[in-house]
Every structure is written in C-alpha cells, then in structure tokens.
C-alpha cells in the first residue's frame, strides 16, 4: 500500500508538486476564502484575550480564535486526548483532506503523510503535566498529558485521527516552521519519497508562551524598555511599531504530484515552484547577516523556480510589528529583489492575525495562494504611517488587484531561521 | 544528483563518556552508563536510576557562545558538534558557512527550561521568570545554537520526531545533500535529562528498577537517559577529494507512521515494518544482505515483543538470524539523541567490523526469538547496517548504512 519510492537514480526530475487542498483555522475565519475576505476587507482578528486569565500582564491584545470548537468540525470521536494545538492541527487536516477529496476510502488505498510546523507543540500540556506532578506527587501525573508532552504530539494525534500512515514529521524553526514544513514536504514529493502529504503548521495560544514572550519585551505594549503602559502597536512595517501580538491557528496544504492530481480529477489550486532555507548565525544581532539569510533563501527559491524577480506578482512577509525583525526582513527582501520592488506589492498579514508562531508562515502561504487565485492582495491592517527608513517602496496599505500568478512567501525569525517559498496559482489550470 | 552520501565524522556525548574514542570501546566492552539520578531528587518515585552524562563542564565545550545563552541539550549538542568536525578533520575555517547546515532531532528540546518555569509557578514566583525562558526553551534553539557557535549559515532545522528524531534529522540531511542544497551537513539528535520525561515513564510503570535488559524474558523496562550525537555527512566525491576517513555510506531510509496509538506500537508491527521495507527498497538492499540491526530495543516488555514481530515480518523467522543488539542496555534511552547515537554505532560497526552487545541478558524470551548479541561484543564483517527507531506519536524510522564503495 505504500507509494513505491523511487531510488534517487531513477527519479523523474519532472515530478511537480501541486496543491489540491488548503485549510486555515484563524482568528479571521476557518477557511482560506473567509480569511482572504477578512484580510481584504481590512478586518482585524486582534481582540482582547479571553482564553485564560492573564492579570498583571500589560497588552492583552491577541489573535485568539474565539469560541473555537473542534467538535463543530470533528462531529464524532473522542476529543479528550487532543490538546488545543492537536485540535487545531486535526481540524485543519480535516478541511484540507475534504477540499482535496482525499477521502477515508482513498487513504486506505494510499498512504498520506503529515509534515507539521510548530514552535511548541503544546507547552501548556507539558507544563500542566509537570506542575501536577510537582503539586500532587508523581503518582498523580496524568499519563494522557505525558503522551502529549512530546513536541510531535499534535502530528501524532492528527495521524491517528485521520489514519495518516505516511511520513510523520514535525518541523521547528521558529516562525518559519510552517513554511519550512511545506518546503520539506515538497522535497519529499519531488524526489519520489512520498506522493501525498499534508503540510503546514499549528500552534495554540496559551498562558505559558504568553507570559514567556511578554518577558522577552518583544510583545507590543509589554514594555520591557519603554514605559509599561505604552500603547500596543503591533503593525508590520509601521513607523511607530513596538512589537508583535501573539496569535494562534492551524493551516495545512494537501500536496501531491501534479500527475496524481490530474489522474484522479482533482482541482489544482496551485503549485510549489521553489523554496530556499538559510540561517543567520548572529541570530539577529548583525543586520547584514540577518538580511543576508533571507536574501539567500529568496535567491535559492527563485533559482529553483527558474524565474526572475520581475515575474513575481506579490510578496507576503512575516513582518509582525517587531522593531528589529521587520527591518531585517525588509532589508533581506530589498537585497534579493531591489530592482523589482517599485512594481512589486508587499503585504504582511500578521497585523490582522498576530504572531501565530510555528503556524504563522503556513497561514501566509495559504492566504497568498488564495490571493493569487482571487487576483486580489490584502493590505496591511492598521498601516497608517509606514516606516520611511525601510527599503520597501510598495507596501500594500489597501487591498489591490493582482495581475500575476506567481507569489513569494518570506519568513525570518528573530532567532536566525529564514525561509522563502514561491507559489503559483493554479487558476489557469482550473478547467482541467 | 550528488551521488552517494557518506559519514566522515562522529561526535558523541553519552552516559558512558564523551567522544568516539571513549564511547566506542566502552560500548564494545559492555560498560554501563546507568547510575542513580543526580539531576533531581527521586525520593518520590519508586525507581531511581538514569543514564546521565556526568562530568560535563559546558565551559570546556562552548567556545563562542556564553554558557548562559544555551540550555543543556544545546550544550551537549555543541560539544558533539565540535567533536564531529574535529573527527572529520574539518576545521571551522575549512567550511563554507553558507553551504554548511544543521539538522537536529529531539524529544523534549530543552525540558529543563520549562521545568524551571514550573518551579517558579508552583512556588508562586512567576514574577521572577525572565527573558531566558523563551530565549532558551523552544527546541529550534538547539540547531540554531550549534550554527551560532560554529558560524554556520546554511540549511538549519529541528525535527522533533521524539525518539526517532535523530534518524529523521539524518534522513533530512541526506536529502539536503543529495539535492545539492549544502556541501556538508551536521546531523544528529540531543536531549537533556528531564524530570518531566522521568515522571512520565515512571507513571507509565515503564522504568526498570535495577537495569535495562532488552529482549530478556525478565526485562522490566527502560531507563531514561540523555546525550547528544552528531554525524558529519558529505558527498562521497567531496570526502574522497579531501582524503577524508569514510566510516560508512548512508544508503537510504524509510519513514512511516502507525496512526494507531500515541505511546503503544502497532500490535502487528505495521508501521515499523513499512519503514524497514522502504529503507531496504530505497537502498537497493535485500533483507538477507543486512549484516547487523541496531534495535530500538528499549527494554520494555511491549516494545521488544512488538519490535520482534516487525523484524520478523521483514526478515523472516528469528529475523533470518541477523544480529540485532540494543545499546540502550548500556546507555539507557537517550530520547531524541538515541537514534543519532545508534546511527554512529551503525557507522562504526561498518567501519571497524565489530558490533556492540545487548548487556544484562540472562534468559531468552520465546517472544523475542532474535540473536541479540548477548553480553559480548562480536567481531563481524558488517557490509550493511540498519538502524531502527520508534517514537511517541507512532512515528517510525529506519536508516541503512553500508560500506562505501572503494
């Protein structure tokens, strides 16, 4: 039943990797369409925190998925073993499998794998397990929580729920995790090691990470250096940005070979054309190295896609309102694509969604593919006054029409990881 | 394509010592690294043994990073990385930064950082949590810290596939090199000794009270450990051109998921067998050509029984007589480092013609009717070695190492 993997020497170089399913569980809706509509309407998913009490911490503005109910989607089965991250991943997998028409029956005939980007799995589950043992004694620790204390727990639970018996991998590289997962999956398919993979990310909002990030001083309004009552302004590329707002979500592509998609009559939503991955060994301390990492990731992706920067229709960046991070990302993009930037609109959706960590760049990819398909690029929520020192002349302040089927997704983490992926809308092939 | 991918350097940080030149003789001698746990008080548990790395002084190993910047798993991994490069005869200056990458695996990342956070919480001292929690805890800091220490700017990734993670990281590095995305890869795994892990396995009743006895009829469980291992991978062409010592070729791999249970293996060994079959197929190796198998072999009653079923599915009754040993009998289960340490074992078995034993073996279990290389290392010409690893989440990995072409 396994796909017959080809040995590298037999590999057909023409295995193209296409998207036939796509899901996004976000603060602005539970589908790529509703997310795209919200983003283009200039809506914001940033609201006051409701999920857990966090008294004493300034800035309670978060991208929370209010009233998220896994039961609404997963109508039968025992949800108890799934923590919030696993629920977001499992629901995202359901939606992507459904859209792609990859039914349970089809999954019996053919292995589907999963590559999940995440920053934490669930640091909430891990901490709760430990605290229970500390407070009540190790005898009272909960075995179920222990099973979920591994960082790949959400990937394992999703595989059990949907019977995904192929490769099961989890990727952590900070905010580029989800994008990196898509790139990793594309490589496995392109080289014949897998035929069908879900790839993207999931991360939850929880007290543990919320407090932890506040203490770094990088959350907007958390004010480690400035006055603690400063107004949060988590607006990407804004002149007066002062950090990010935390968010959460789950988002997956269903990727398969173009040949397989055509053979089974699936609608091709898009194609993964190329990707690049690089690292900044200064870990954000040296602007030249930080921008250089993203520049190299973009250059590798362009080369792999065999396109020029001028063929790109838009860029979706991972900018989230971080003072330093947004600048490094702008500099990296300018270093790779400088000559084309006068005509190349740049957007940043984290202004509307917050920083959803390991899943954030997967949401970027899914939202950008939807934008390329709908030929409409969302603006940057809340961007009244762009930072004039940034080398990005065409920041997308309002939603605008798109004319090209190719788009670039970039993600650069403060810790040094950089990833770039080039997507092509499948709209021209939708009649197939 | 880039041609064959080979192992040219090995770094090992284990409960039986630091460095290939110490660890390999210890493994062949059947030396145990199991001792009473020192990291935390085990009084509240009914077990007390662990496989800790002792005598590790981080300041001796971190040359560029400050000790405070990196959690313990990162520190262990950095020590393994330095060793591996030195073992490969590669000075940092000899590496092109942008063409050298790092892929790592882990089970828990830096669990001691979240444990520290939890200590603050239960003592009502959350006000004392500072930036170090997020600056050290998330597991992607491990490969990032290695790259920062060594100034490496290529592909960088953490693959936390639990106890199969080291193999997942090696598999990814293999693909990165084959695709020409890097010239040299550092690939392996790391985990630090963890109260959370210890508590969990104790709660499951999975920890052996006295010793770890894989495949023995009287086996009583696994013993948690810690460690790090890193392999230097590069193309055969590059290794030859620079006259490097070649331990083994990475021939291929198979990855699968049981999709059955978070902590229990598939009752018929389904996912494990599929991973082995894929690895054999990709490597172009027949089961009877495999000289040695490094077992997952945790020593729990269930793991070893189900692992035997899976091996017999692929290799036939008694595993076709293929020797299969578990170094977890000596090191305990070093979690995310385990399959990376075992990858080093497979490489060294091919290179030296010796295979390490399964120690503490007294009486055969009819349900584990395999040649587990009981108690004594064995001299054996190893042309092909298979490394098996199974993990929470139902994730499985098999990686095949073989003698590189002359």
Coordinates of C-alpha atoms in Angstrom, one line a residue, chain A residues 23-341:
Chain A
X23 CA -7.2 25.0 5.1
X24 CA -6.8 27.8 7.5
X25 CA -8.2 28.0 11.1
X26 CA -7.5 31.5 12.1
X27 CA -8.9 34.5 14.1
X28 CA -10.4 35.8 10.8
X29 CA -12.2 32.7 9.7
X30 CA -11.9 28.9 9.3
X31 CA -11.3 28.7 5.6
X32 CA -8.8 30.3 3.1
X33 CA -11.8 32.1 1.5
X34 CA -13.1 33.6 4.7
X35 CA -9.6 34.5 5.8
X36 CA -8.9 36.2 2.4
X37 CA -12.2 38.1 2.6
X38 CA -11.4 39.3 6.1
X39 CA -7.9 40.4 5.2
X40 CA -9.1 42.2 2.0
X41 CA -11.9 44.0 4.0
X42 CA -9.3 45.3 6.4
X43 CA -10.8 43.4 9.3
X44 CA -8.6 42.6 12.3
X45 CA -8.5 39.4 14.3
X46 CA -6.7 41.1 17.2
X47 CA -9.0 41.4 20.2
X48 CA -8.9 41.2 24.0
X49 CA -7.7 38.0 25.4
X50 CA -10.5 35.6 26.6
X51 CA -8.9 32.2 26.6
X52 CA -7.2 32.3 30.0
X53 CA -6.7 34.9 32.8
X54 CA -3.5 36.9 32.5
X55 CA -3.9 39.6 35.1
X56 CA -0.9 41.7 35.6
X57 CA 0.4 41.4 32.1
X58 CA 0.1 44.5 30.0
X59 CA -1.2 44.2 26.5
X60 CA -4.0 41.7 26.3
X61 CA -4.4 42.2 22.6
X62 CA -4.2 38.8 20.9
X63 CA -5.1 36.9 17.7
X64 CA -7.3 34.4 19.6
X65 CA -9.7 32.1 17.8
X66 CA -12.7 32.9 19.9
X67 CA -15.1 30.1 20.6
X68 CA -13.0 27.6 18.7
X69 CA -14.8 24.3 19.0
X70 CA -13.2 21.2 17.5
X71 CA -16.5 19.4 18.0
X72 CA -18.1 21.7 15.5
X73 CA -15.9 20.0 12.8
X74 CA -15.0 16.6 14.2
X75 CA -18.5 15.5 14.9
X76 CA -17.8 12.1 16.2
X77 CA -14.8 10.5 18.0
X78 CA -13.2 11.1 21.4
X79 CA -11.7 14.6 21.5
X80 CA -10.3 14.2 25.1
X81 CA -6.8 13.1 24.0
X82 CA -6.4 16.2 21.8
X83 CA -5.0 19.4 23.4
X84 CA -5.7 22.7 21.7
X85 CA -2.7 22.5 19.3
X86 CA -3.7 19.0 18.3
X87 CA -7.3 20.1 17.8
X88 CA -6.2 23.0 15.5
X89 CA -4.0 20.6 13.5
X90 CA -6.7 17.9 13.3
X91 CA -9.4 20.3 12.2
X92 CA -7.0 21.9 9.7
X93 CA -6.2 18.4 8.3
X94 CA -9.9 17.5 8.0
X95 CA -10.6 20.7 6.0
X96 CA -7.6 20.2 3.7
X97 CA -8.4 16.5 3.1
X98 CA -12.0 17.3 2.4
X99 CA -11.2 20.0 -0.1
X100 CA -8.8 17.8 -1.9
X101 CA -11.3 14.9 -2.0
X102 CA -8.8 12.7 -0.2
X103 CA -11.5 10.5 1.5
X104 CA -11.0 7.9 4.2
X105 CA -11.5 5.3 1.5
X106 CA -8.8 6.8 -0.7
X107 CA -6.5 6.9 2.4
X108 CA -6.9 3.2 2.8
X109 CA -5.5 2.7 -0.7
X110 CA -2.8 5.2 -0.5
X111 CA -0.6 6.5 2.3
X112 CA -0.9 10.1 3.2
X113 CA 1.8 11.7 5.4
X114 CA 1.9 14.8 7.5
X115 CA 4.6 17.5 8.0
X116 CA 3.6 19.8 10.7
X117 CA 5.4 23.1 11.6
X118 CA 5.1 24.2 15.2
X119 CA 7.0 26.2 17.7
X120 CA 5.9 24.3 20.9
X121 CA 3.6 21.5 20.2
X122 CA 1.8 22.4 23.4
X123 CA 3.9 24.0 26.1
X124 CA 0.7 24.3 28.1
X125 CA 0.3 20.5 28.1
X126 CA 3.9 20.0 29.0
X127 CA 3.8 22.5 31.9
X128 CA 0.5 21.2 33.2
X129 CA 1.8 17.7 33.3
X130 CA 4.9 18.8 35.3
X131 CA 3.0 21.1 37.7
X132 CA 0.5 18.4 38.5
X133 CA 3.4 16.0 39.5
X134 CA 5.1 18.8 41.5
X135 CA 2.0 19.7 43.4
X136 CA 0.3 16.3 43.9
X137 CA 3.2 13.9 43.5
X138 CA 4.4 11.9 40.5
X139 CA 1.8 9.2 41.2
X140 CA -0.9 11.7 40.2
X141 CA 0.7 12.9 37.0
X142 CA -1.6 12.3 34.1
X143 CA -0.5 9.6 31.6
X144 CA -2.6 11.2 28.8
X145 CA -0.8 14.5 29.3
X146 CA 2.6 12.7 29.2
X147 CA 1.7 11.2 25.8
X148 CA 1.1 14.7 24.6
X149 CA 4.2 16.2 26.2
X150 CA 6.4 15.3 23.2
X151 CA 6.7 18.2 20.7
X152 CA 5.4 16.0 17.9
X153 CA 2.2 15.1 19.8
X154 CA -0.1 17.2 17.5
X155 CA 1.3 15.4 14.4
X156 CA 0.8 12.0 16.0
X157 CA -2.7 12.8 17.2
X158 CA -3.7 14.1 13.8
X159 CA -2.3 11.0 12.1
X160 CA -4.3 8.8 14.5
X161 CA -7.5 10.7 13.9
X162 CA -7.3 10.7 10.1
X163 CA -5.3 7.5 9.6
X164 CA -2.3 9.2 8.1
X165 CA 0.3 6.4 7.7
X166 CA 2.9 8.0 5.6
X167 CA 5.9 10.1 6.8
X168 CA 5.0 11.9 10.1
X169 CA 7.4 14.7 10.7
X170 CA 7.3 17.8 12.8
X171 CA 9.4 20.9 12.0
X172 CA 10.6 23.6 14.4
X173 CA 12.4 26.6 13.1
X174 CA 10.6 29.5 14.8
X175 CA 8.1 31.4 12.8
X176 CA 9.3 29.9 9.5
X177 CA 8.3 26.4 10.8
X178 CA 5.1 26.1 8.8
X179 CA 6.7 27.4 5.6
X180 CA 9.7 25.1 6.2
X181 CA 7.3 22.2 6.6
X182 CA 5.7 23.0 3.2
X183 CA 9.2 23.1 1.7
X184 CA 10.2 19.8 3.4
X185 CA 7.1 18.1 2.1
X186 CA 7.6 19.5 -1.4
X187 CA 11.1 18.0 -1.4
X188 CA 9.8 14.6 -0.3
X189 CA 7.2 14.6 -3.1
X190 CA 9.5 16.0 -5.7
X191 CA 12.2 13.3 -5.1
X192 CA 9.6 10.5 -5.1
X193 CA 9.8 9.7 -1.4
X194 CA 6.1 10.4 -0.9
X195 CA 3.2 11.0 -3.2
X196 CA 0.7 12.8 -0.9
X197 CA 1.4 14.9 2.2
X198 CA -0.4 17.4 4.4
X199 CA 2.0 20.2 5.2
X200 CA 1.7 23.4 7.2
X201 CA 1.5 24.3 10.9
X202 CA -0.4 24.5 14.2
X203 CA 0.3 26.5 17.4
X204 CA -2.0 27.4 20.2
X205 CA -2.3 30.5 22.4
X206 CA -1.6 29.6 26.0
X207 CA -0.6 31.3 29.2
X208 CA 2.8 29.7 29.3
X209 CA 4.0 31.1 26.0
X210 CA 2.1 34.3 26.5
X211 CA 3.9 35.0 29.8
X212 CA 7.2 33.8 28.3
X213 CA 7.1 36.1 25.3
X214 CA 5.9 39.1 27.4
X215 CA 9.1 38.7 29.5
X216 CA 11.2 39.0 26.4
X217 CA 9.9 42.5 25.9
X218 CA 9.2 41.8 22.3
X219 CA 5.4 41.8 22.6
X220 CA 3.8 45.1 21.6
X221 CA 2.9 47.0 24.7
X222 CA 4.7 44.7 27.1
X223 CA 7.2 47.5 27.5
X224 CA 10.4 46.0 28.9
X225 CA 12.4 49.0 27.9
X226 CA 9.7 51.6 27.3
X227 CA 7.1 52.6 29.8
X228 CA 5.0 49.6 30.6
X229 CA 1.8 51.4 29.8
X230 CA 2.8 52.2 26.2
X231 CA 0.0 51.7 23.7
X232 CA 0.5 48.4 21.8
X233 CA 1.0 49.0 18.1
X234 CA 1.7 45.6 16.5
X235 CA 1.5 46.9 13.0
X236 CA 4.0 45.4 10.5
X237 CA 6.4 48.0 8.9
X238 CA 4.7 50.9 10.7
X239 CA 6.9 53.8 11.8
X240 CA 5.7 53.5 15.4
X241 CA 5.5 49.7 15.6
X242 CA 6.5 48.4 19.0
X243 CA 6.4 44.6 18.9
X244 CA 4.0 41.8 18.0
X245 CA 0.7 40.5 19.4
X246 CA 0.5 36.7 19.9
X247 CA -1.9 34.6 17.9
X248 CA -2.8 31.0 17.1
X249 CA -4.0 28.9 14.3
X250 CA -3.8 25.8 12.2
X251 CA -3.2 25.7 8.5
X252 CA -2.4 22.9 6.0
X253 CA -1.9 22.3 2.3
X254 CA -2.6 19.0 0.8
X255 CA 0.3 18.5 -1.6
X256 CA 0.6 15.8 -4.2
X257 CA 2.2 15.2 -7.6
X258 CA 0.6 17.0 -10.5
X259 CA 0.4 13.7 -12.3
X260 CA -1.6 12.1 -9.5
X261 CA -3.9 15.1 -9.1
X262 CA -4.7 15.1 -12.8
X263 CA -5.2 11.3 -12.8
X264 CA -7.8 11.5 -10.0
X265 CA -9.5 14.6 -11.5
X266 CA -8.6 16.9 -8.6
X267 CA -8.7 20.6 -8.9
X268 CA -5.2 22.1 -8.9
X269 CA -5.3 25.1 -6.6
X270 CA -1.6 25.9 -7.1
X271 CA 1.9 24.7 -7.3
X272 CA 5.0 24.9 -5.1
X273 CA 7.6 26.2 -7.6
X274 CA 10.6 26.6 -5.4
X275 CA 12.0 27.2 -1.9
X276 CA 15.1 28.2 -0.1
X277 CA 16.3 27.9 3.5
X278 CA 19.2 29.7 5.2
X279 CA 20.3 30.8 8.6
X280 CA 21.7 33.9 10.3
X281 CA 24.5 32.7 12.7
X282 CA 24.4 36.0 14.5
X283 CA 20.8 35.2 15.5
X284 CA 19.5 38.7 14.7
X285 CA 22.4 40.6 16.2
X286 CA 24.1 41.5 12.9
X287 CA 21.7 43.2 10.4
X288 CA 23.9 42.2 7.5
X289 CA 23.9 38.5 8.4
X290 CA 20.1 38.6 9.2
X291 CA 19.1 40.2 6.0
X292 CA 21.7 38.0 4.2
X293 CA 20.0 34.9 5.4
X294 CA 16.7 35.9 3.9
X295 CA 18.3 37.2 0.8
X296 CA 19.9 33.8 0.2
X297 CA 16.7 31.9 0.9
X298 CA 14.9 34.1 -1.7
X299 CA 17.6 33.7 -4.3
X300 CA 17.7 29.9 -3.9
X301 CA 13.9 29.8 -4.2
X302 CA 14.0 32.0 -7.4
X303 CA 16.7 29.8 -8.9
X304 CA 14.8 26.7 -8.1
X305 CA 11.6 28.1 -9.6
X306 CA 13.6 29.2 -12.6
X307 CA 12.1 32.7 -12.6
X308 CA 13.2 36.3 -12.3
X309 CA 12.1 38.5 -9.5
X310 CA 10.2 40.6 -12.1
X311 CA 7.8 37.7 -12.7
X312 CA 6.5 37.8 -9.1
X313 CA 3.1 39.4 -8.5
X314 CA 3.3 39.9 -4.8
X315 CA 5.3 39.2 -1.6
X316 CA 3.7 38.0 1.7
X317 CA 6.1 38.8 4.5
X318 CA 6.3 37.5 8.1
X319 CA 6.7 41.1 9.5
X320 CA 4.7 41.3 12.7
X321 CA 5.5 44.7 14.2
X322 CA 8.8 43.8 15.7
X323 CA 11.1 46.8 15.6
X324 CA 14.2 44.9 14.5
X325 CA 12.7 41.9 12.8
X326 CA 10.6 43.9 10.4
X327 CA 13.6 45.9 9.4
X328 CA 15.7 42.8 8.8
X329 CA 13.0 41.3 6.7
X330 CA 12.7 44.4 4.6
X331 CA 16.4 44.6 4.1
X332 CA 16.6 40.9 3.1
X333 CA 13.9 41.4 0.5
X334 CA 15.5 44.5 -0.8
X335 CA 18.8 42.8 -1.1
X336 CA 17.3 40.0 -3.2
X337 CA 14.7 41.8 -5.2
X338 CA 15.8 45.5 -5.1
X339 CA 15.4 46.3 -8.8
X340 CA 11.9 44.9 -8.9
X341 CA 10.4 46.4 -5.7

